[in-house]
Coordinates of C-alpha atoms and ligand atoms in Angstrom, one line a residue:
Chain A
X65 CA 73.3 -234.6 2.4
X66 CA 71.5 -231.7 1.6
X67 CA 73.8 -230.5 -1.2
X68 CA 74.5 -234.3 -2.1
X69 CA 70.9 -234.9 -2.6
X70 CA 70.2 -231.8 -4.5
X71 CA 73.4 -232.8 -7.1
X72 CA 71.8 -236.0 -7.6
X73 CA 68.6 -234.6 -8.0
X74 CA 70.4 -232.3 -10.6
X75 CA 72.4 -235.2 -12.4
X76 CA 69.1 -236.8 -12.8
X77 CA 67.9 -234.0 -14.4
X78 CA 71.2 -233.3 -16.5
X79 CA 70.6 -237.5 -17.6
X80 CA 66.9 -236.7 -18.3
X81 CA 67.9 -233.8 -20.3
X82 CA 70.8 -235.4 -22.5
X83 CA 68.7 -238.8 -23.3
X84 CA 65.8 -236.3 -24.6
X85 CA 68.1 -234.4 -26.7
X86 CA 69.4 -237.4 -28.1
X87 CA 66.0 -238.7 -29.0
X88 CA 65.4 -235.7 -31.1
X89 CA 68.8 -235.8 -32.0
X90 CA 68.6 -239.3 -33.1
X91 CA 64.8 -238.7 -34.9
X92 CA 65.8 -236.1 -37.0
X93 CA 68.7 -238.2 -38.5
X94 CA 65.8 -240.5 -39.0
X95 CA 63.6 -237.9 -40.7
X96 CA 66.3 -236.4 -43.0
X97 CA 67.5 -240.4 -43.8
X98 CA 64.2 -240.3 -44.7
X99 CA 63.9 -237.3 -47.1
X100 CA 66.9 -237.8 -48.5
X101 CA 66.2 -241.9 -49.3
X102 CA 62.5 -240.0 -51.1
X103 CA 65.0 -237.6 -53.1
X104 CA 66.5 -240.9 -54.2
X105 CA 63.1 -242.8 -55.3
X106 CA 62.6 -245.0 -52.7
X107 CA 59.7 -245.1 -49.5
X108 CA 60.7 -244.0 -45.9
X109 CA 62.5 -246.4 -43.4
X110 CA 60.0 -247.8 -41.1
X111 CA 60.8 -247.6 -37.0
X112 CA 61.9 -251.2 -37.3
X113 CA 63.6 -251.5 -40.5
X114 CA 66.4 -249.5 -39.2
X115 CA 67.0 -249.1 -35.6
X116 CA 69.2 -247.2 -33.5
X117 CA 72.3 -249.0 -34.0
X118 CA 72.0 -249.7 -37.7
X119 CA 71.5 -246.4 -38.4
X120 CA 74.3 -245.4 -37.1
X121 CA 76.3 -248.8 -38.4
X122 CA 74.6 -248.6 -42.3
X123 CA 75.8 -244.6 -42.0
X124 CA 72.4 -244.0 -44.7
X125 CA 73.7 -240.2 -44.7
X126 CA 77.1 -240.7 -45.8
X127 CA 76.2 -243.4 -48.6
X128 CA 73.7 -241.2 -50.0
X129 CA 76.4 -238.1 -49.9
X130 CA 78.6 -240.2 -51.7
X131 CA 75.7 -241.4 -54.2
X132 CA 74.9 -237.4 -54.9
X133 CA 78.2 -236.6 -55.5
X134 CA 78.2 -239.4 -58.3
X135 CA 74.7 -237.7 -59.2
X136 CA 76.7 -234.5 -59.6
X137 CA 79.4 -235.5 -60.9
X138 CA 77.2 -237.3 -63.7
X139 CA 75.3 -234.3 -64.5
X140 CA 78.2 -232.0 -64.8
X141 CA 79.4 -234.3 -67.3
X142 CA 76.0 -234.8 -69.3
X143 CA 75.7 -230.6 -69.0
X144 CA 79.1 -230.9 -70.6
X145 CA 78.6 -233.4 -73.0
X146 CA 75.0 -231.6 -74.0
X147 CA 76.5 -228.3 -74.4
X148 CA 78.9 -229.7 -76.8
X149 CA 76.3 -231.5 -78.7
X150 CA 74.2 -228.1 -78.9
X151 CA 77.5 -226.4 -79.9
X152 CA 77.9 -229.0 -82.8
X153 CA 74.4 -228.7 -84.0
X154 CA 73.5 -225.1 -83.7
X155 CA 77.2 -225.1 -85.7
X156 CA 76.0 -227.7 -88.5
X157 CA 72.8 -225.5 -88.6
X158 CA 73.8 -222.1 -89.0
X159 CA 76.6 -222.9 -91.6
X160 CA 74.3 -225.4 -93.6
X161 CA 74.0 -224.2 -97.3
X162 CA 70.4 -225.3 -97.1
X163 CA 67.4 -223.3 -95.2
X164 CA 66.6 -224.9 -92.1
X165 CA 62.8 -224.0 -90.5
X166 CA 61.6 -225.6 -87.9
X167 CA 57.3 -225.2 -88.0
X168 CA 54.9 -226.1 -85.3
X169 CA 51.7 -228.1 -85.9
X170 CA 50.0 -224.4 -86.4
X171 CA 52.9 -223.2 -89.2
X172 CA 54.9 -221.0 -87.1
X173 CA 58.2 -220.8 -87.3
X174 CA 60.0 -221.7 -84.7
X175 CA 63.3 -221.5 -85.5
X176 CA 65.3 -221.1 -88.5
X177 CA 69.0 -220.8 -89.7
X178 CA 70.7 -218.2 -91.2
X179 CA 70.5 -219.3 -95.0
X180 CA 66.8 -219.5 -94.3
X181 CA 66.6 -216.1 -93.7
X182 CA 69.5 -215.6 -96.5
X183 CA 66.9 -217.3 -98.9
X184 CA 63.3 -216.5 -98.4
X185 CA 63.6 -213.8 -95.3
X186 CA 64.1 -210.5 -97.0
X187 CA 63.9 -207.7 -94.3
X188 CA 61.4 -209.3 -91.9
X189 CA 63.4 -208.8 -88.3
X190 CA 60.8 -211.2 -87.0
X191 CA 60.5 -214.1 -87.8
X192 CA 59.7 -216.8 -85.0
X193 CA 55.8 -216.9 -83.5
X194 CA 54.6 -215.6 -87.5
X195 CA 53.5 -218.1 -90.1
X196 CA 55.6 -220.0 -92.7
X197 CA 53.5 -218.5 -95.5
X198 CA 53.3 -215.7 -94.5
X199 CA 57.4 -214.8 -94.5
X200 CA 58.8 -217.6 -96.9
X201 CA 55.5 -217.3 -99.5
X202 CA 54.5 -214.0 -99.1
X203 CA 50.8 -214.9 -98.7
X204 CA 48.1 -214.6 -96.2
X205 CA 46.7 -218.2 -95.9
X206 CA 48.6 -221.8 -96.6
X207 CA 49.1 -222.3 -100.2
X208 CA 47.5 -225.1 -101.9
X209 CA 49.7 -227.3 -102.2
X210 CA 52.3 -227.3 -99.3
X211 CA 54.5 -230.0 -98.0
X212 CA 54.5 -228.4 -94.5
X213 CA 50.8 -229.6 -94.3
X214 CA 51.1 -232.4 -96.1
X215 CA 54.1 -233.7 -93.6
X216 CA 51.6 -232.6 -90.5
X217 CA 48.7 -234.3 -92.4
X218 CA 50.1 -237.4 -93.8
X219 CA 52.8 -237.6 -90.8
X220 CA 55.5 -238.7 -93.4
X221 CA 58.4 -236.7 -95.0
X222 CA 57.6 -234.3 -98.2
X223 CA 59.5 -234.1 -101.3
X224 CA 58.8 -231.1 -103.5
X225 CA 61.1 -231.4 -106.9
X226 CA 60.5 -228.1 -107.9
X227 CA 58.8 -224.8 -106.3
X228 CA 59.2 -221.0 -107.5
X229 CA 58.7 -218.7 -104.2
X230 CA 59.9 -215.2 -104.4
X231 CA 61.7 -215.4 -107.6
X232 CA 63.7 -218.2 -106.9
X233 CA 63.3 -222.0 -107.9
X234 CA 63.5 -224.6 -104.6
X235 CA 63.4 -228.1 -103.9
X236 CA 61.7 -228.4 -100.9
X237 CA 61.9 -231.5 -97.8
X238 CA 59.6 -231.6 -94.9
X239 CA 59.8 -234.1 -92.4
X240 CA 58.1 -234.9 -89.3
X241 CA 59.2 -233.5 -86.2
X242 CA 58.3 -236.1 -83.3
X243 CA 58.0 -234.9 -79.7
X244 CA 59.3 -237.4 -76.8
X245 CA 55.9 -239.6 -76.7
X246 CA 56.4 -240.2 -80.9
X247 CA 53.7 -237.5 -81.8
X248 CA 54.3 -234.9 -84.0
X249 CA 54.7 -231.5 -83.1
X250 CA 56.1 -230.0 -85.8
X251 CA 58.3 -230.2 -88.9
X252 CA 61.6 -229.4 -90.2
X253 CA 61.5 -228.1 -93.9
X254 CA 65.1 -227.7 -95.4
X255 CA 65.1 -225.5 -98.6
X256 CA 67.5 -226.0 -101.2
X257 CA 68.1 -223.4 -103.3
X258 CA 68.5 -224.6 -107.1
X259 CA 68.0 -221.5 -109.1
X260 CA 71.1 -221.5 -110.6
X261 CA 71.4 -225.3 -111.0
X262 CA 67.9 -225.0 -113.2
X263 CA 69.7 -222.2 -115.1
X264 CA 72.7 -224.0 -116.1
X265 CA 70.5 -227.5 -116.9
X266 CA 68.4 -225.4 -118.8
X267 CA 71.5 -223.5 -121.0
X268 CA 72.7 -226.9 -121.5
X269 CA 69.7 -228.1 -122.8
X270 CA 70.0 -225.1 -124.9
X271 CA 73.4 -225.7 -127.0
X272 CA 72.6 -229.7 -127.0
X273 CA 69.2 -229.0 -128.6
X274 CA 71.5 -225.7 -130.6
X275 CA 74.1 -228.5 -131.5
X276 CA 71.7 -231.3 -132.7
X277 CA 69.8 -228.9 -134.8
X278 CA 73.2 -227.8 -136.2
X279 CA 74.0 -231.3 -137.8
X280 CA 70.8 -232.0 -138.7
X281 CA 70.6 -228.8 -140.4
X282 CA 73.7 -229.1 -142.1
X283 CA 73.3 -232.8 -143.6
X284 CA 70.0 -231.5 -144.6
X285 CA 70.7 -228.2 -146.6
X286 CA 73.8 -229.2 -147.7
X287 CA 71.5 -232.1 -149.7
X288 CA 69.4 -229.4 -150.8
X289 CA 71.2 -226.9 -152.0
X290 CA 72.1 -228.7 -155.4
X291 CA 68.9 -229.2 -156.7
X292 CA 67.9 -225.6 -155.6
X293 CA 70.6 -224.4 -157.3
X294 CA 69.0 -226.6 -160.3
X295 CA 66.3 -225.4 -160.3
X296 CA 67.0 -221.7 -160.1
X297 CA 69.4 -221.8 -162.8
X298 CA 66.7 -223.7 -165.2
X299 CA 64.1 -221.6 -164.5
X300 CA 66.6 -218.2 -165.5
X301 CA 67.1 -220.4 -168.3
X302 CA 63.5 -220.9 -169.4
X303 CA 63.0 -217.3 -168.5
X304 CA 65.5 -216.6 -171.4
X305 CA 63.9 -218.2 -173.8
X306 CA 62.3 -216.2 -176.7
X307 CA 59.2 -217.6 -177.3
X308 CA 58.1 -217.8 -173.6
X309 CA 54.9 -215.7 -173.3
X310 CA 54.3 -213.3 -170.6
X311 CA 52.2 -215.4 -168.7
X312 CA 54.7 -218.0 -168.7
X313 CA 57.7 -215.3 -167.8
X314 CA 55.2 -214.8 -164.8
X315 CA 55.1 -218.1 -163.8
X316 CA 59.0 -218.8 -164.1
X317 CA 59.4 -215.3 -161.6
X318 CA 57.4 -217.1 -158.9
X319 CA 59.5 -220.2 -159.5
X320 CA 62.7 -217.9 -159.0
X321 CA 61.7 -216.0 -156.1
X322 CA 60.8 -218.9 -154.2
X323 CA 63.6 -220.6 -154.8
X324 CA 65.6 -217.8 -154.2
X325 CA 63.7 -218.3 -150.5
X326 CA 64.4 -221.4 -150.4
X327 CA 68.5 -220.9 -150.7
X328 CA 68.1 -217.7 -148.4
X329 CA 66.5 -220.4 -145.7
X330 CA 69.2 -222.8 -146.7
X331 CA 71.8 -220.4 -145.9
X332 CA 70.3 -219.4 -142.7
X333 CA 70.6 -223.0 -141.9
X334 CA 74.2 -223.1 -142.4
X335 CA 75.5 -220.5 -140.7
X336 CA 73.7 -221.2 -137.7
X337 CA 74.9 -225.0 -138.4
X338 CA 79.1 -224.6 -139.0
X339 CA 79.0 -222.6 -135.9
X340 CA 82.3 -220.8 -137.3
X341 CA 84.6 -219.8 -135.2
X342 CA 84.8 -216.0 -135.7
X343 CA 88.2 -214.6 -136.6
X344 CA 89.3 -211.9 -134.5
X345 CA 90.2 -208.8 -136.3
X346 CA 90.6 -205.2 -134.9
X347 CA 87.4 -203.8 -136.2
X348 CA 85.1 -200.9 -136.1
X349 CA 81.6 -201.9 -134.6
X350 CA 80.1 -198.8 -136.0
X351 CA 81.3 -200.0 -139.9
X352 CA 79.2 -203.2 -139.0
X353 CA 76.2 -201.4 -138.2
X354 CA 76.9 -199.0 -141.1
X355 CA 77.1 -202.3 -143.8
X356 CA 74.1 -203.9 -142.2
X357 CA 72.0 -200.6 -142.5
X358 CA 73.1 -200.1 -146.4
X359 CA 71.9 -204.3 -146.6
X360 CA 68.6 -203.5 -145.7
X361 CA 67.7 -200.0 -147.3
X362 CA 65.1 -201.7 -149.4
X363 CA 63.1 -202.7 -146.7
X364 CA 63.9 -200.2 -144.6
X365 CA 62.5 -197.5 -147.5
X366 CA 59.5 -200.2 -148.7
X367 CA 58.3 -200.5 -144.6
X368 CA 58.4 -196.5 -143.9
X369 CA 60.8 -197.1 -141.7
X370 CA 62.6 -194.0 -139.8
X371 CA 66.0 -195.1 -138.9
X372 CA 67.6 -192.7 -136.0
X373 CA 70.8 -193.8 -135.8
X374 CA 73.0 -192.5 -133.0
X375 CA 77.0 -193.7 -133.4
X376 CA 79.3 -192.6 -130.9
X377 CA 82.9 -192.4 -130.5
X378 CA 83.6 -195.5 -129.5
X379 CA 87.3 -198.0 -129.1
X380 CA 87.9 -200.7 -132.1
X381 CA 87.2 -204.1 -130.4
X382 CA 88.3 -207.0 -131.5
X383 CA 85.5 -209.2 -133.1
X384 CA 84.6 -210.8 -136.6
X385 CA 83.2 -208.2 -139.1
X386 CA 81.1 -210.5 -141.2
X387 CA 80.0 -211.8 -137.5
X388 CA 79.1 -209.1 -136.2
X389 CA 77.3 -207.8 -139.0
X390 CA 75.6 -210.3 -139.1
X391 CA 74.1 -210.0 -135.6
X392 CA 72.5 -206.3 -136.1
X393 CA 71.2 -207.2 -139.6
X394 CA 69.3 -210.1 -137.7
X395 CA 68.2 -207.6 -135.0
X396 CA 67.4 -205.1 -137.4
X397 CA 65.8 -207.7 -139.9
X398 CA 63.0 -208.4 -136.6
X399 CA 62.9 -204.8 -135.7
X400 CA 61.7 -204.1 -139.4
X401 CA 59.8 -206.9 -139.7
X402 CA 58.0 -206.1 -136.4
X403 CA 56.8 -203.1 -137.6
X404 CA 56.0 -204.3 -140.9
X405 CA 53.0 -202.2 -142.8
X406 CA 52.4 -199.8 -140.0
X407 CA 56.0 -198.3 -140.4
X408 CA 57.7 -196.7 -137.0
X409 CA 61.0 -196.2 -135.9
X410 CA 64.5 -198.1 -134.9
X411 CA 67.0 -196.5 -133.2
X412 CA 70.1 -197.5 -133.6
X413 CA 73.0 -196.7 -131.0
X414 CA 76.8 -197.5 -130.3
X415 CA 78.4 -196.3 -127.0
X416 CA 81.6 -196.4 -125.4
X417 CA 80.9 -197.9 -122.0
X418 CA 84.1 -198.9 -119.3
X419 CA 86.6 -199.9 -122.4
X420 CA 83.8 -202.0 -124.4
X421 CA 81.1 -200.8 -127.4
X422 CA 77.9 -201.4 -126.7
X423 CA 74.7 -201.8 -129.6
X424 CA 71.6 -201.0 -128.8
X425 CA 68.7 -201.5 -131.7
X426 CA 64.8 -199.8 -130.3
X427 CA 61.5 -199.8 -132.4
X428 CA 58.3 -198.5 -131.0
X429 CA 57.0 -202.0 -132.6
X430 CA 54.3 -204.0 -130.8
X431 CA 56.3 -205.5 -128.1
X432 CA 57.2 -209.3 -127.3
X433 CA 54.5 -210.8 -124.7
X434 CA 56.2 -212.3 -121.3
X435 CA 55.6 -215.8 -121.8
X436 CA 57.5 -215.6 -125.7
X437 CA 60.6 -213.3 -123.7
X438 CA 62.4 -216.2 -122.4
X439 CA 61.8 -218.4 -126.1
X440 CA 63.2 -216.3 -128.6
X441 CA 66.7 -217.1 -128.8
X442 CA 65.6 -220.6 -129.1
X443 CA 66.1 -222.4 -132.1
X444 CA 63.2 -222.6 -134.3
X445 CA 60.6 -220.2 -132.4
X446 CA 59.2 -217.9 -134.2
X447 CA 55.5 -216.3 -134.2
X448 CA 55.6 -215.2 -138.1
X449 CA 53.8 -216.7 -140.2
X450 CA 55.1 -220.2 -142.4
X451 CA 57.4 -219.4 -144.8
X452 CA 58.4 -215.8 -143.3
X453 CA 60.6 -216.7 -140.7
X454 CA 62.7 -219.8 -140.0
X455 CA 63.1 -218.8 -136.1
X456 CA 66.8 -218.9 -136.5
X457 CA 68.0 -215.1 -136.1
X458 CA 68.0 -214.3 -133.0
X459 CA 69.6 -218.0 -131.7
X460 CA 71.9 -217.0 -134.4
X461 CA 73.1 -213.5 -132.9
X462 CA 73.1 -215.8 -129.4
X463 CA 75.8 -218.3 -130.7
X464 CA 77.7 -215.7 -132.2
X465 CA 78.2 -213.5 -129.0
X466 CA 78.8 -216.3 -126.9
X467 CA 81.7 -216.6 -129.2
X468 CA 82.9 -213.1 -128.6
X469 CA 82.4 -213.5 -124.7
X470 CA 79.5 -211.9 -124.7
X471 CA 75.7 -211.9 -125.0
X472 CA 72.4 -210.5 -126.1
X473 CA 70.0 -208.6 -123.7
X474 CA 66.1 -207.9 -124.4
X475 CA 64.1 -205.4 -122.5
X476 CA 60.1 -205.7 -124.2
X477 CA 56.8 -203.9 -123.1
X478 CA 53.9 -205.2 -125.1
X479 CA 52.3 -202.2 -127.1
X480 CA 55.4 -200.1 -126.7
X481 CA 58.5 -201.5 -128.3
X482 CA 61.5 -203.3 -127.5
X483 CA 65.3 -203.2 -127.2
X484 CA 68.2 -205.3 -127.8
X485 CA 71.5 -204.9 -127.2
X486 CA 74.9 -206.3 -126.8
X487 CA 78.2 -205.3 -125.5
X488 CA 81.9 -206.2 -127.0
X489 CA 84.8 -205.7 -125.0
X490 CA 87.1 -203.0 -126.6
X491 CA 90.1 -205.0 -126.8
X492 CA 92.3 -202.5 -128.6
X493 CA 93.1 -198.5 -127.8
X494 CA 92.3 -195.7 -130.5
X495 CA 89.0 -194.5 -131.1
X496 CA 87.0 -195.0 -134.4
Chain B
X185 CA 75.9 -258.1 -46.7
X186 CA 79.4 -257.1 -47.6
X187 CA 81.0 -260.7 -47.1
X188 CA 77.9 -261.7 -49.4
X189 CA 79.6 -259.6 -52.0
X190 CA 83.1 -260.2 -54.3
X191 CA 85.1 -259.4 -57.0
X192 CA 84.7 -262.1 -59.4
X193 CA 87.0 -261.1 -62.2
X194 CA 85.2 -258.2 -63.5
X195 CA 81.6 -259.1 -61.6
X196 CA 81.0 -257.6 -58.2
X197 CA 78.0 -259.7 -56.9
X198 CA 75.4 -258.6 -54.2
X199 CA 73.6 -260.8 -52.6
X200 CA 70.9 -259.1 -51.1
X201 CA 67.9 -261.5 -50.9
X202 CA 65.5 -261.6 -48.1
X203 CA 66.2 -257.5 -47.6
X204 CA 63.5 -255.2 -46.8
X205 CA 63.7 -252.3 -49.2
X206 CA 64.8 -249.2 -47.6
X207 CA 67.7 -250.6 -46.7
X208 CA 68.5 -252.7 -50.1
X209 CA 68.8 -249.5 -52.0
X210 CA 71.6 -247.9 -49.2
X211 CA 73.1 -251.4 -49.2
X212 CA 73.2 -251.4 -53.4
X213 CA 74.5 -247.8 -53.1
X214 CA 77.0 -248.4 -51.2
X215 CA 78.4 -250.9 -52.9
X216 CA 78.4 -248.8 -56.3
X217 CA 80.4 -246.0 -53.7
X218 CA 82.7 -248.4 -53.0
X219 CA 83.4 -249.5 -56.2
X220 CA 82.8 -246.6 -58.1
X221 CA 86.1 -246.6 -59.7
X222 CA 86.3 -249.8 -61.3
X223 CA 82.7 -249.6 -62.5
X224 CA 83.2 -246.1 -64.1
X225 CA 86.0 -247.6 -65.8
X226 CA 84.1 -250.0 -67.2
X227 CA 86.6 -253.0 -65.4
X228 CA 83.8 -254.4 -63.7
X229 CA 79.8 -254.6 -63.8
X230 CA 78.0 -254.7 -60.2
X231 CA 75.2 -257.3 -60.4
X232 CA 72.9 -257.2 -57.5
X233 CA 70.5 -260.1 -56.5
X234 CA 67.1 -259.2 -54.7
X235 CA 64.1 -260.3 -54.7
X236 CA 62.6 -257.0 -53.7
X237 CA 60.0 -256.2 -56.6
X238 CA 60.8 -252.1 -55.6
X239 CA 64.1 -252.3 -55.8
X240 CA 64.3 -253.2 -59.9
X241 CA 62.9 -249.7 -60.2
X242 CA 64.9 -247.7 -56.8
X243 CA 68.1 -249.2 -58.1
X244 CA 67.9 -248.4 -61.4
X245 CA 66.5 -245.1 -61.0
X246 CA 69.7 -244.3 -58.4
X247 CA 72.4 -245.7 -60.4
X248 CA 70.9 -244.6 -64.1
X249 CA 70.9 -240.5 -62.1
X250 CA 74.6 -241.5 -61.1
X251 CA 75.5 -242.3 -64.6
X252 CA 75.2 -245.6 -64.9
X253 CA 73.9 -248.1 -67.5
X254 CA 71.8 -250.6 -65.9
X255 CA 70.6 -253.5 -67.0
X256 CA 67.5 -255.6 -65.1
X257 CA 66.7 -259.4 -65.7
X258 CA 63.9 -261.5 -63.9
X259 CA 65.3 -264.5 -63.0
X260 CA 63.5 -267.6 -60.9
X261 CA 62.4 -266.1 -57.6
X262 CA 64.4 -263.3 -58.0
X263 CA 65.5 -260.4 -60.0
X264 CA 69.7 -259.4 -61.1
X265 CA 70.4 -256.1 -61.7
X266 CA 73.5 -255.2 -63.6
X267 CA 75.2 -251.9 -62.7
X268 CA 77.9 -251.1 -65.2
X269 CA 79.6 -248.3 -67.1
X270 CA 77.4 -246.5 -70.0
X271 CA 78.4 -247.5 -73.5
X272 CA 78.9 -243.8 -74.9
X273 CA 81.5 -242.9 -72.1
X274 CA 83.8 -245.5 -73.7
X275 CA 85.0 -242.7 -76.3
X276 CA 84.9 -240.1 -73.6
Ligands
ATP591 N1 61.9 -206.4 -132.5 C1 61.0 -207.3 -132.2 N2 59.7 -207.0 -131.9 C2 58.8 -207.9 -131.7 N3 59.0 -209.3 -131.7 C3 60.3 -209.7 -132.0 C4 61.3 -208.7 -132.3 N4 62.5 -209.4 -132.5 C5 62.2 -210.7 -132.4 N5 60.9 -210.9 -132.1 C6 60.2 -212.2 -131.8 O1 61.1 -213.2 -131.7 C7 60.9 -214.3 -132.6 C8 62.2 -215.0 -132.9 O2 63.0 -214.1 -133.7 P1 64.1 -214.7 -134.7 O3 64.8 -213.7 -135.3 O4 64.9 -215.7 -133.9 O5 63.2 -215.6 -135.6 P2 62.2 -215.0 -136.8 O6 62.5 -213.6 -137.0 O7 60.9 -215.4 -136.5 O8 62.7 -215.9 -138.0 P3 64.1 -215.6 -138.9 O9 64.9 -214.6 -138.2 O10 64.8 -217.0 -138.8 O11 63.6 -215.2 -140.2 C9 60.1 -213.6 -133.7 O12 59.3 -214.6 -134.4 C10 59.3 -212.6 -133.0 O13 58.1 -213.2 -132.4
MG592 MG1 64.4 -212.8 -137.4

């Protein structure tokens, strides 16, 4: 009895025990149903929305392990899927052939691609965190006008048709950049660079403006040739005469000297008109220059004019003679001209340089000024006075070396002098 | 609650009006688990009736975290939620 009590007394205990641990048991299935239904969004079970039984009947824990492994699974796949999408676009970025920058509301750079830093980034290693000015314009504070600002100001997308920055001409597009609540917080400016677009418009511009000037120019003195012609042979006439008094003979001189000029202008207009193709011969650049010095001795003596004249031993090349006399008697014409009254000197110089000749022609004259450098092989510009120069020579020379493959090169300081030169390919072996 | 439910040609309905809310999103999840193939598929849409204003935003916010596209509609006295298959996984 005594033992049989004392077992019961124990199983009571052992019953106690287990019904206490299952209480705990079952209440913190109940507490982590609980987390676990928070982790998914929704409010704890109360005591009596789920009792014992259901709880174990409903199995919460093994629908919601099932639900996270679809949660998983799902993210794995959008991990994938964004890793691709960042793989696409950091691709499309970095091989763009446009700058990409993207700027925050206070014009840092955030971020840009490598033909940004091609373009505009020379040597900076850092770039992100500094201002857009300061490492794409080269400035201390925003520029004036700046589509970055205007983008952050006016909260629409930029267009700038045409801006010069470091040398180089751009079109420039900012556009907003929104955040995820439609505010902006930045902007993306792509950079195009069209430098060498510009370049080619402008060269075409060039020989349209060069070819409509050439038929104008050729209906034109073709028309007045003849009655120049007329009128210069009447006036030798006249001058003839015997009873023409010296006063008259004056007169009739003036008459023939200017329309003398007239025909020199009219000739000009031609050749730079029937844009002749030049005949190739095997010729001697240093005969050229040695014809087009002997043309001008009499200005060359009347001017003071110190000719140094430096010809080397240089290949034949294969060019047109009348041609390419014809471009160093322009260049030597201007040279002349440009020192005109105060006399000076103009070097002259051939050189044999990798199998071509090149022709350089120096004065110590009084320079070309910047904004005239880029002008003067244009048609029609010139800064001497009316009646002195037609502006043809020097677009002249141009045409003609574009012909030969080549083309004419300027170097000018104002107040010092200036130097063309040229370079024809030696086409032919044998020295001159 | 599962005999409330069928396949209806491509529409899995659950019926789970009068349900306190707890319990309406395990019942809803379990429903996706259980069908979890045909709806990522895209050969069937789970559309789930409850009149539970809390569950339109528990259900959703499950099943949208599980990959789903879901779709909510208030209807008279209750509200339908559509589970189905995202449109951009079609290509995938
Ligand atoms: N050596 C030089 N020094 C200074 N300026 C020059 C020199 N060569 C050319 N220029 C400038 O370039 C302009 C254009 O030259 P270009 O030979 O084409 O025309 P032009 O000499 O004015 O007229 P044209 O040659 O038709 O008589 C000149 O007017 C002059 O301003
Ligand atoms: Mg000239």
């Amino acid at each position: 009895m005594k033992t049989k009590k004392h077992e019961n007394h124990t199983y009571i205990i052992e019953s106690e025990d287990m019904e206490r641990k299952n209480e705990m048991l079952l209440q913190y299935i109940k507490e982590k149903v609980n987390q676990l239904l928070q982790i998914m969004g929704t409010k704890p079970l109360r005591d009596e929305e789920l009792n014992d039984e259901s709880l174990i009947a409903i199995d919460p824990i093994g629908i919601i392990a099932e639900s996270f492994e679809q949660v998983l699974d799902h993210l794995k796949e959008s991990n994938r899927q964004l890793q691709l999408a960042r793989d696409y676009l950091q691709a499309v970025f970095d091989t763009a052939g446009v700058g990409i920058s993207i700027i925050d509301r206070d014009l840092k750079i955030i971020k840009c691609n490598e033909k940004q830093k091609e373009l505009l980034v020379n040597g900076v290693s850092q770039i992100e965190g500094r201002h857009c000015y300061e490492v794409y314009c080269g400035i201390d504070s925003p520029p004036l006008i700046c589509p970055a600002i205007e983008t952050l100001e006016m909260e629409r997308a930029v267009f700038l048709k045409e801006v010069t920055k470091k040398g180089k001409v751009f079109q420039i597009v900012t556009s907003p950049l929104r955040d995820r609540s439609g505010s902006i917080s930045g902007v993306i400016e792509v950079s195009m660079d069209i430098t060498e677009k510009k370049r080619a418009l402008e060269a075409m511009c060039q020989s349209e403006k060069l070819a409509a000037v050439g038929q104008l120019a050729a209906g034109i003195a073709h028309e007045l040739n003849n009655p120049l012609g007329n009128i210069l042979g009447y006036a030798k006439l006249l001058l003839m005469e015997q009873d023409t008094t010296e006063f008259q003979k004056n007169r009739l001189e003036v008459i023939i000297e200017q329309a003398k000029r007239g025909s020199s202008i009219i000739k000009g207009l031609l050749e730079f008109s029937h844009q002749k193709m030049p005949v190739f011969e095997r010729i001697s650049l240093n005969a050229c220059i040695e014809l087009a010095l002997r043309s001008l001795s009499d200005e060359i003596r009347s001017n003071n004019i110190e000719i140094l004249t430096g010809l080397g031993t240089v290949p034949y090349v294969m060019a047109d003679p009348k041609q390419m006399e014809q471009v160093i008697y322009n260049i030597l014409l201007n040279a002349i001209q440009a020192l005109e009254g105060k006399g000076g000197i103009v070097e002259i110089k051939s050189e044999a340089l990798n199998g071509s000749v090149e022709v350089t022609i120096k004065d110590n004259g009084p320079g070309i000024p910047k904004e005239h450098l880029s002008r003067i092989f244009e048609p029609f510009f010139t800064t001497k006075p009316v009646g002195k120069g037609t502006g043809l020579g020097l677009s002249i020379c141009a045409e003609i070396l574009k012909k030969h493959s080549s083309n004419i090169c300027v170097e000018s300081e104002v107040g010092k002098g200036t130097k063309f030169s040229f370079r024809i390919m030696g086409g032919v072996t044998g020295n001159v | 609650m599962a005999d409330k439910s069928g396949i209806n040609l491509d529409v899995i309905n659950l019926d789970i009006r009068g349900q306190i809310c707890p319990a309406c999103l395990l019942i809803s999840l379990k429903e996706i688990n259980k069908h979890k193939g045909l709806l990522r598929d895209g050969e069937a849409n789970l559309i789930v009736k409850t009149d539970h204003r809390d569950a339109t935003r528990t259900i959703p916010d499950a099943a949208i975290a599980m990959g789903y596209a879901v779709f909510v509609e208030k209807k008279k006295g209750y509200y339908e939620i559509t589970v189905g298959r995202k449109d951009e996984d079609q290509k995938a």
